[in-house]
Short mmCIF file of N, CA, C and O and ligand atoms in Angstrom, two decimals:
data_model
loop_
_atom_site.label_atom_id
_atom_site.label_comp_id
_atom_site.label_asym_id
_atom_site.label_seq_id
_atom_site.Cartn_x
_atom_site.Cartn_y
_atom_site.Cartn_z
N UNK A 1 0.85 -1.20 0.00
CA UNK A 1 0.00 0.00 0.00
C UNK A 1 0.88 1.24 0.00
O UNK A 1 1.94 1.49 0.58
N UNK A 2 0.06 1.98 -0.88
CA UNK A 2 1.18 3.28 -1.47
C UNK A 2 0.77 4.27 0.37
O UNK A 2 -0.01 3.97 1.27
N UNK A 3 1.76 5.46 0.22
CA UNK A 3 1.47 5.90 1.56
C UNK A 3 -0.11 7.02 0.73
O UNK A 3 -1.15 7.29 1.32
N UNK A 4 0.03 7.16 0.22
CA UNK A 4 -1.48 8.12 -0.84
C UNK A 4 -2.45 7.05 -0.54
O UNK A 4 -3.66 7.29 -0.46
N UNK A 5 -2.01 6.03 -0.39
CA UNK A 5 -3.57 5.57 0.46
C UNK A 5 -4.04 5.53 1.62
O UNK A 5 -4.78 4.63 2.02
N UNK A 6 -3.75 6.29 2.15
CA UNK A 6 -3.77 6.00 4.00
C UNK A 6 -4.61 7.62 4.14
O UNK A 6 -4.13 8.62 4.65
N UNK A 7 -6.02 7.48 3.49
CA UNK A 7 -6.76 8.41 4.08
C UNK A 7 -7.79 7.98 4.55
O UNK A 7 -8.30 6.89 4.26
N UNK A 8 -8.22 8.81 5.36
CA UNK A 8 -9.70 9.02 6.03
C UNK A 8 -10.38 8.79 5.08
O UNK A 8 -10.07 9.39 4.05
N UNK A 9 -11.44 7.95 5.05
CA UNK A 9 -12.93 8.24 4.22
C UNK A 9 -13.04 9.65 4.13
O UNK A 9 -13.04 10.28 3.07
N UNK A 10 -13.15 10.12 5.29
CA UNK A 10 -13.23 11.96 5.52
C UNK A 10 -13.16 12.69 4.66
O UNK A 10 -14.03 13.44 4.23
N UNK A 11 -11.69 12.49 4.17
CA UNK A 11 -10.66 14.05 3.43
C UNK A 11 -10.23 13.41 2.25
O UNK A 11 -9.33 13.94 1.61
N UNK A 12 -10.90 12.01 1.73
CA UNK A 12 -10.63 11.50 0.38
C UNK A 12 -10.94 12.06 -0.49
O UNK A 12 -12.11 11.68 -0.56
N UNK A 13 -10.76 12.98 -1.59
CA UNK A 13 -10.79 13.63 -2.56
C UNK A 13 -10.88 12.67 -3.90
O UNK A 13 -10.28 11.61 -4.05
N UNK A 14 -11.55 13.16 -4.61
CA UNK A 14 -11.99 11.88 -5.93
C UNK A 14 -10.55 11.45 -6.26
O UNK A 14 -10.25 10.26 -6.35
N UNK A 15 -9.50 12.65 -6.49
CA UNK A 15 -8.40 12.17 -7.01
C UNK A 15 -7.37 10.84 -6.18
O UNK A 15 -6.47 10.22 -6.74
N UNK A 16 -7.84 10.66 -4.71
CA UNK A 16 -7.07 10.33 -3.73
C UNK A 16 -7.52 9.18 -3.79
O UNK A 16 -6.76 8.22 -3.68
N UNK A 17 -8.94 9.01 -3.99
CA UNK A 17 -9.92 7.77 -4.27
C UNK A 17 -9.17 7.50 -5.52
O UNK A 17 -8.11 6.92 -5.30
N UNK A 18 -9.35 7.68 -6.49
CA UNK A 18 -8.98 6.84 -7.76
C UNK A 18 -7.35 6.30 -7.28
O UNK A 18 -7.02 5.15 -7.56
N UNK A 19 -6.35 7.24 -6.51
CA UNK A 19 -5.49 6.48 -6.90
C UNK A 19 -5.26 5.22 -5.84
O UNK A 19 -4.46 4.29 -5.96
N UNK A 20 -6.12 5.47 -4.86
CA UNK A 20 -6.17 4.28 -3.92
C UNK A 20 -7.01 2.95 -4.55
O UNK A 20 -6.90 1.78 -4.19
N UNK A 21 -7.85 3.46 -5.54
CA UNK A 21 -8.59 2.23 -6.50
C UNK A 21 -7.36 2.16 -7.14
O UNK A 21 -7.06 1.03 -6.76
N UNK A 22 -6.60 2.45 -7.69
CA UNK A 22 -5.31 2.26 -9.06
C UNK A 22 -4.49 1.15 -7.91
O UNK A 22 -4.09 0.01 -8.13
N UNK A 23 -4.42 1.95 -6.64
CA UNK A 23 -3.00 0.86 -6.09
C UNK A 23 -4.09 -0.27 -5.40
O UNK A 23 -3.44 -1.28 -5.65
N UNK A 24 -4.86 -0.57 -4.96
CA UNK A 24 -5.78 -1.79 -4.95
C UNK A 24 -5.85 -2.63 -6.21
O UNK A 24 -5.20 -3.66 -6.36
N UNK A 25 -6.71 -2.11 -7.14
CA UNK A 25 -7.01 -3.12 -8.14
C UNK A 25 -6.67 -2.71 -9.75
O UNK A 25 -7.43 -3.17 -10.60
N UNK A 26 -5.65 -1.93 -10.14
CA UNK A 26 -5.17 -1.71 -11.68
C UNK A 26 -4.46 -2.56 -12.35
O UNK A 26 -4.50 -2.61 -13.58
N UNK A 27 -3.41 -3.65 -11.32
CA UNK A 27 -3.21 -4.82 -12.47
C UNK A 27 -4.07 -5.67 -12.51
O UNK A 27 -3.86 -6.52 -13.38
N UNK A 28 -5.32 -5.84 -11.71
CA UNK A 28 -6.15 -6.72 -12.48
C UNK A 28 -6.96 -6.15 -13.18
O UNK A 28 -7.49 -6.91 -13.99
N UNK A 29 -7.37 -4.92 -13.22
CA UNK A 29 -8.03 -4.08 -14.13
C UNK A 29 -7.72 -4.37 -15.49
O UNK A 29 -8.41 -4.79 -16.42
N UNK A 30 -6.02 -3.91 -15.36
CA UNK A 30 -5.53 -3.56 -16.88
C UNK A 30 -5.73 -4.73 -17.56
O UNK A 30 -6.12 -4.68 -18.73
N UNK A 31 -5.42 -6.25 -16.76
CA UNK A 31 -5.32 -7.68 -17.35
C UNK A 31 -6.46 -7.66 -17.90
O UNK A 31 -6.40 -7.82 -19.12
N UNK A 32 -7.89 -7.47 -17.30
CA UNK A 32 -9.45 -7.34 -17.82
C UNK A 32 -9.41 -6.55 -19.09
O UNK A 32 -9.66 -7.17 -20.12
N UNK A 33 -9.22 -5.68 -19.14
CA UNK A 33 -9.28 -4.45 -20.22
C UNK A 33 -10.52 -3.97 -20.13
O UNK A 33 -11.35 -4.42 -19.34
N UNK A 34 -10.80 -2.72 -21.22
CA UNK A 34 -11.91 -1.89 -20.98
C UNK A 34 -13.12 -2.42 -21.31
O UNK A 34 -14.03 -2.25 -20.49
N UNK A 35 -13.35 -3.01 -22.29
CA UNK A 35 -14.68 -3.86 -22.55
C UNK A 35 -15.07 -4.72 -21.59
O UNK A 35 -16.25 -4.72 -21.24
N UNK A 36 -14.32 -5.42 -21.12
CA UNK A 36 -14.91 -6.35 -20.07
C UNK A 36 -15.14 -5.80 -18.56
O UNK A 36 -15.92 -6.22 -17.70
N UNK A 37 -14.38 -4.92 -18.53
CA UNK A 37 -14.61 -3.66 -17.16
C UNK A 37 -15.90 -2.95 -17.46
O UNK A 37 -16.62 -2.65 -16.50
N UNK A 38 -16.29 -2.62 -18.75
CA UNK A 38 -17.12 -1.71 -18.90
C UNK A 38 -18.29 -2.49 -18.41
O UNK A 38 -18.97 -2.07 -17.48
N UNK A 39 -18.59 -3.81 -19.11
CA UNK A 39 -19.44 -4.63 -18.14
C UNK A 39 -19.76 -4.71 -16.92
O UNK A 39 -20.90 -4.81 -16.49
N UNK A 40 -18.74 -4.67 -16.29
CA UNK A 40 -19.00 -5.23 -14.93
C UNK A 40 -19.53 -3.89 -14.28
O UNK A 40 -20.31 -3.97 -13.32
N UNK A 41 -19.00 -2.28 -14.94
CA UNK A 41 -20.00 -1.20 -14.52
C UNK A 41 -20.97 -1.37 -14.64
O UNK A 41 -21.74 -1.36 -13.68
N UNK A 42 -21.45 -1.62 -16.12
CA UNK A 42 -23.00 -1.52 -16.45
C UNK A 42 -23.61 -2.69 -15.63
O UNK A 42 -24.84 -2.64 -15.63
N UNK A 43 -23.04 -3.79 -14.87
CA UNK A 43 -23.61 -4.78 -13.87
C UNK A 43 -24.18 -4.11 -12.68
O UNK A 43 -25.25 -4.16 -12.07
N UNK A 44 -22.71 -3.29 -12.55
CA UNK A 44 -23.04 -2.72 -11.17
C UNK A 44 -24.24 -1.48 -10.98
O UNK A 44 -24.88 -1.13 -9.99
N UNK A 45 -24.24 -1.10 -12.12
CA UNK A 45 -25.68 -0.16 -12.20
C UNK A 45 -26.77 -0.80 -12.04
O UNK A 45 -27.68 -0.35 -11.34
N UNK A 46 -26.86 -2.27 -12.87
CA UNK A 46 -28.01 -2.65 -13.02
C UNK A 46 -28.00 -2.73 -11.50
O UNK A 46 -29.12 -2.42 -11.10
N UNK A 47 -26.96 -3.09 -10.22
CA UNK A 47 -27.58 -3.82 -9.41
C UNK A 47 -27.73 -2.31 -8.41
O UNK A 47 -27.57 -2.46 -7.20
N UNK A 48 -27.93 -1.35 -8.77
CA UNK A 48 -28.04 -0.25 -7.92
C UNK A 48 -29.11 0.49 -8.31
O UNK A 48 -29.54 1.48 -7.73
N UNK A 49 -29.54 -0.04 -9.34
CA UNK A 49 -31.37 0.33 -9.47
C UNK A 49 -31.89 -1.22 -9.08
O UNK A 49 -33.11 -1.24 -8.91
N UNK A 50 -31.43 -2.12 -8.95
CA UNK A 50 -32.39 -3.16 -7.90
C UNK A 50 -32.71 -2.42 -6.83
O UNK A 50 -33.85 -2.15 -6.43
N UNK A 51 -31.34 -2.00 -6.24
CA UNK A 51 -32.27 -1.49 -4.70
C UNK A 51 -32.49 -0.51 -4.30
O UNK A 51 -32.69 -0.21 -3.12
N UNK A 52 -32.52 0.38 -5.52
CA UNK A 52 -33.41 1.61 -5.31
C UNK A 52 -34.84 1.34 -5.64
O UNK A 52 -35.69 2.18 -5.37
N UNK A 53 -35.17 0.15 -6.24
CA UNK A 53 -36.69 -0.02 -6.24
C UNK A 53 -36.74 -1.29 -5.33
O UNK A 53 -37.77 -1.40 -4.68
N UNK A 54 -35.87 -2.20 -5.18
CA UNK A 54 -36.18 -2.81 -3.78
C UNK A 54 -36.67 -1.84 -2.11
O UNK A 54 -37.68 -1.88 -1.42
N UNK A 55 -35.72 -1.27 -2.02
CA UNK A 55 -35.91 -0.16 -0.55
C UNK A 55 -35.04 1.10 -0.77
O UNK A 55 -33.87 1.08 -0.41
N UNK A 56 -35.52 2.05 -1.26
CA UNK A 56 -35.05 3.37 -1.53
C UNK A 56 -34.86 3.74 0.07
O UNK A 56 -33.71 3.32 -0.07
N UNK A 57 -34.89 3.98 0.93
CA UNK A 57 -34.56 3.81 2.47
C UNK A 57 -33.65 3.18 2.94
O UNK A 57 -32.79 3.71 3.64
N UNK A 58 -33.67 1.94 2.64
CA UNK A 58 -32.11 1.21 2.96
C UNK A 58 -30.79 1.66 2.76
O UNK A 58 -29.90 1.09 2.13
N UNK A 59 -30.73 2.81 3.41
CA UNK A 59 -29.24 3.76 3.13
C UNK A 59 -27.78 2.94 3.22
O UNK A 59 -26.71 3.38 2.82
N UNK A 60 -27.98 1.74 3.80
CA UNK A 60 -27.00 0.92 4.13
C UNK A 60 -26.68 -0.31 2.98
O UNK A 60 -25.66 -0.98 3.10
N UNK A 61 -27.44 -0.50 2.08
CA UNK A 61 -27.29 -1.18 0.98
C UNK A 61 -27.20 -0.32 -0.30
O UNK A 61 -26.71 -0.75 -1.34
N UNK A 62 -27.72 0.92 -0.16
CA UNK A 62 -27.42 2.00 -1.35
C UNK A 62 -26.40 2.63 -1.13
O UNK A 62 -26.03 3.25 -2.12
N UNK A 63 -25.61 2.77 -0.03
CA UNK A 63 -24.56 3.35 -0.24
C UNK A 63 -23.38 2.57 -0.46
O UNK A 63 -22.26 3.09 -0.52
N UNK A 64 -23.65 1.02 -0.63
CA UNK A 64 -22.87 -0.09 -0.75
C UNK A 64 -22.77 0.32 -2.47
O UNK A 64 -21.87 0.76 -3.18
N UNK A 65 -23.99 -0.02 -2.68
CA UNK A 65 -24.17 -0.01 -3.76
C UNK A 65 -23.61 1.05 -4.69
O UNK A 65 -22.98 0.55 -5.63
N UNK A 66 -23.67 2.37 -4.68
CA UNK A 66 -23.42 3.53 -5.13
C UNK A 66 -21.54 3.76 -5.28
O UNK A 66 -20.92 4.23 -6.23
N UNK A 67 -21.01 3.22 -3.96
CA UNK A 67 -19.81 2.96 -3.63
C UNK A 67 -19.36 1.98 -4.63
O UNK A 67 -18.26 2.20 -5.14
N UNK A 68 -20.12 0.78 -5.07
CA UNK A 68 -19.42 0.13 -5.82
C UNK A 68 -19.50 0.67 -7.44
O UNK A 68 -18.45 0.53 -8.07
N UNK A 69 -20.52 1.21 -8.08
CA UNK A 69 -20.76 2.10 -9.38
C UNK A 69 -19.54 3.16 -9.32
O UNK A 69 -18.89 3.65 -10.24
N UNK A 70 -19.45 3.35 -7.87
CA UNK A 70 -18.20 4.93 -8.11
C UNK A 70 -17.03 3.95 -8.49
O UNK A 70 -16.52 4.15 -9.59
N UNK A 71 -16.53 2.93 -7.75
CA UNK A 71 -15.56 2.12 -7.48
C UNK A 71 -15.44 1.68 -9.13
O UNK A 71 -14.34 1.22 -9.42
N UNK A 72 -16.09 1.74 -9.87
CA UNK A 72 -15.95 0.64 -10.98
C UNK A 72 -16.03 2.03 -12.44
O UNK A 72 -15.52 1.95 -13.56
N UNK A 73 -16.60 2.82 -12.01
CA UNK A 73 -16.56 4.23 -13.13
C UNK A 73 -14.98 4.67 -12.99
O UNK A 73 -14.28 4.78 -13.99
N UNK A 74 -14.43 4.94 -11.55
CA UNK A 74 -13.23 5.41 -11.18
C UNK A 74 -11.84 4.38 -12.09
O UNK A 74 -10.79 4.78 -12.58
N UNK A 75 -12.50 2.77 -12.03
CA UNK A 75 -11.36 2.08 -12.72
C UNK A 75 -11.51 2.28 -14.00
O UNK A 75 -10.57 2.03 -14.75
N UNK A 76 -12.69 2.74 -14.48
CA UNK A 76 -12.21 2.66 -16.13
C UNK A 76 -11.93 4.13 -16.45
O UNK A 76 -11.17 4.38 -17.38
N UNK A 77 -12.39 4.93 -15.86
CA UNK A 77 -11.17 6.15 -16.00
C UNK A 77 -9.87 6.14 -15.93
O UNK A 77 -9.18 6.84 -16.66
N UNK A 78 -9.45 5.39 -15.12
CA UNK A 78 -7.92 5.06 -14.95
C UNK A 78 -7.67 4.49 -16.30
O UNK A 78 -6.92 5.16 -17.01
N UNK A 79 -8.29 3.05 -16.95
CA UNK A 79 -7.66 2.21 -17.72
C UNK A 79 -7.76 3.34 -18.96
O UNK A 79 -6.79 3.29 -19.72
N UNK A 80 -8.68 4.24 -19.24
CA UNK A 80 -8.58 4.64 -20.34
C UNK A 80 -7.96 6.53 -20.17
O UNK A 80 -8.15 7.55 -20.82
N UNK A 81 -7.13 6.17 -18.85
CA UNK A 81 -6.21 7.26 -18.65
C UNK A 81 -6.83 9.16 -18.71
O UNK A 81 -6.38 10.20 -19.19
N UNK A 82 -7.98 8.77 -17.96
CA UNK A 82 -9.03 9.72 -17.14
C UNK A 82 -8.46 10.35 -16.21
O UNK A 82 -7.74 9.59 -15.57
N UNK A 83 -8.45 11.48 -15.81
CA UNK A 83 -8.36 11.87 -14.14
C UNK A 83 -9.81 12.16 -13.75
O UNK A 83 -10.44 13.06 -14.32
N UNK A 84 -10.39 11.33 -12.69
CA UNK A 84 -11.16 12.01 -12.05
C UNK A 84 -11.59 12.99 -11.96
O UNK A 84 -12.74 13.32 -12.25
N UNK A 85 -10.40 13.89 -11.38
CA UNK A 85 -10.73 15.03 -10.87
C UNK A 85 -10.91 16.11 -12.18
O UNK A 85 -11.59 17.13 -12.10
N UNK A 86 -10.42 15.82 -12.97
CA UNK A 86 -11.18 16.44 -14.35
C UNK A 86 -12.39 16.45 -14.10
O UNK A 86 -12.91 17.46 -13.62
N UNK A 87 -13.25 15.09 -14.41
CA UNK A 87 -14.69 14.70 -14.90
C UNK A 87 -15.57 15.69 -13.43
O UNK A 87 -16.62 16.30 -13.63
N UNK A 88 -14.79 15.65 -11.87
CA UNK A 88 -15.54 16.59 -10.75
C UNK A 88 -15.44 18.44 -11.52
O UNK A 88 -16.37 19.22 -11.66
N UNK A 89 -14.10 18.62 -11.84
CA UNK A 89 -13.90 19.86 -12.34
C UNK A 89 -14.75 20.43 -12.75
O UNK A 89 -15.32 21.42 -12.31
N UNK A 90 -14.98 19.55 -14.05
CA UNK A 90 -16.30 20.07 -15.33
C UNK A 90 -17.33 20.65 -14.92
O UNK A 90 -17.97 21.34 -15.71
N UNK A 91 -17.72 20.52 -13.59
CA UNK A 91 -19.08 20.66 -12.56
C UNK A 91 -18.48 21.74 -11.59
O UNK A 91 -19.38 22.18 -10.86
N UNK A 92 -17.55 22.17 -11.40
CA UNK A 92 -16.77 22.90 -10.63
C UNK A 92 -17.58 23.94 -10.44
O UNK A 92 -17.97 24.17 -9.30
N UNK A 93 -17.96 24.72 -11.48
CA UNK A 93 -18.61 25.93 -11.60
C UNK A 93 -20.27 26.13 -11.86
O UNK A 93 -20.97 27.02 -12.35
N UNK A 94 -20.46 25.05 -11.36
CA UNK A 94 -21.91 24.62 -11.52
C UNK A 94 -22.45 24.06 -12.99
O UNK A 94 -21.53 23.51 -13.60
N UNK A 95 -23.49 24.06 -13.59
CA UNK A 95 -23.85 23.56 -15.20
C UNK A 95 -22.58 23.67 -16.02
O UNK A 95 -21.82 24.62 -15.84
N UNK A 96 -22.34 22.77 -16.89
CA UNK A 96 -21.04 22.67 -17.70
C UNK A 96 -21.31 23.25 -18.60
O UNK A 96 -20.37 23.73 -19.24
N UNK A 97 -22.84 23.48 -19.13
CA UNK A 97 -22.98 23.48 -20.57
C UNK A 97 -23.80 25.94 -20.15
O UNK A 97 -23.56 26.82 -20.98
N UNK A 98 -24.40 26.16 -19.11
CA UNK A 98 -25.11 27.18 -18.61
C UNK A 98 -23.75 27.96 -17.78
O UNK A 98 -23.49 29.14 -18.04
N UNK A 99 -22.94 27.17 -16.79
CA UNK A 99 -22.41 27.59 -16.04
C UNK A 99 -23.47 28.90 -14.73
O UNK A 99 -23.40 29.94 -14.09
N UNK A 100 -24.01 28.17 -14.97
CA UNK A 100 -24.84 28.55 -13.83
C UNK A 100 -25.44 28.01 -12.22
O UNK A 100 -25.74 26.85 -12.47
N UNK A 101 -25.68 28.17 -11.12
CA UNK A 101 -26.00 27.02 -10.04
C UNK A 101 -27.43 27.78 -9.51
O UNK A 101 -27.17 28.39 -8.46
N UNK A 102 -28.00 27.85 -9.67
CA UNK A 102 -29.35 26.43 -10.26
C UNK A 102 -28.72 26.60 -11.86
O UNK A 102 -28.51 27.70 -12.39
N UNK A 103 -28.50 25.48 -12.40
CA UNK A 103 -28.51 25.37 -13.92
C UNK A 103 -29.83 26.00 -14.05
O UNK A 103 -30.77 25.92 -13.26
N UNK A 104 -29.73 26.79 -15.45
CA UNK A 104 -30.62 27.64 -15.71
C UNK A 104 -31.12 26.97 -17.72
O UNK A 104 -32.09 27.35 -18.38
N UNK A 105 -30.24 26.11 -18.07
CA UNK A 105 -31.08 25.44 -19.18
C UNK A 105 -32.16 25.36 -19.66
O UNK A 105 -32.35 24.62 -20.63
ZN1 ZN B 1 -27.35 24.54 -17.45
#
């Protein structure tokens, strides 16, 4: 474990997250490649609208859930050499496309 992984849930910053997903799981990522990663996102979505129409309340299985969609968007940014903190940026200033907060579209 890299020392960039030794944060708090707290003060984890998307960028700090991805690279603690990179030093966890990127050589088995990269071995998978992007098509077959991309799957296992679109799995993990499917299974995070199960339980938002199973128990939209169950904060303890949706945030499992949600955690694992971030967990699995974050690796294929990596494999296809994304920063994160770009894709948060874009939103930085509120609407990407209005730049406004309330988007005004
Ligand atoms: Zn807008």
């Amino acid at each position: 474990m890299s020392a960039r992984s030794n944060h708090s849930a707290d003060d984890m910053g998307i960028g700090a997250f991805q690279t603690t997903i990179e030093d966890t799981y990127f050589d088995r990522d990269s071995a998978r490649g992007v098509d077959r990663t991309f799957t296992w996102f679109v799995e993990e979505v499917g299974e995070l609208a199960k339980e938002i129409r199973r128990d939209p309340r169950d904060t303890q299985r949706l945030t499992e859930e949600m955690s694992d969609v971030l967990a699995w968007l974050t690796t294929l940014a990596s494999l296809l050499d994304i920063p994160m903190t770009e894709c948060a940026r874009r939103y930085a200033d509120g609407c990407p496309k209005c730049h406004r907060t309330p988007c005004e579209c």
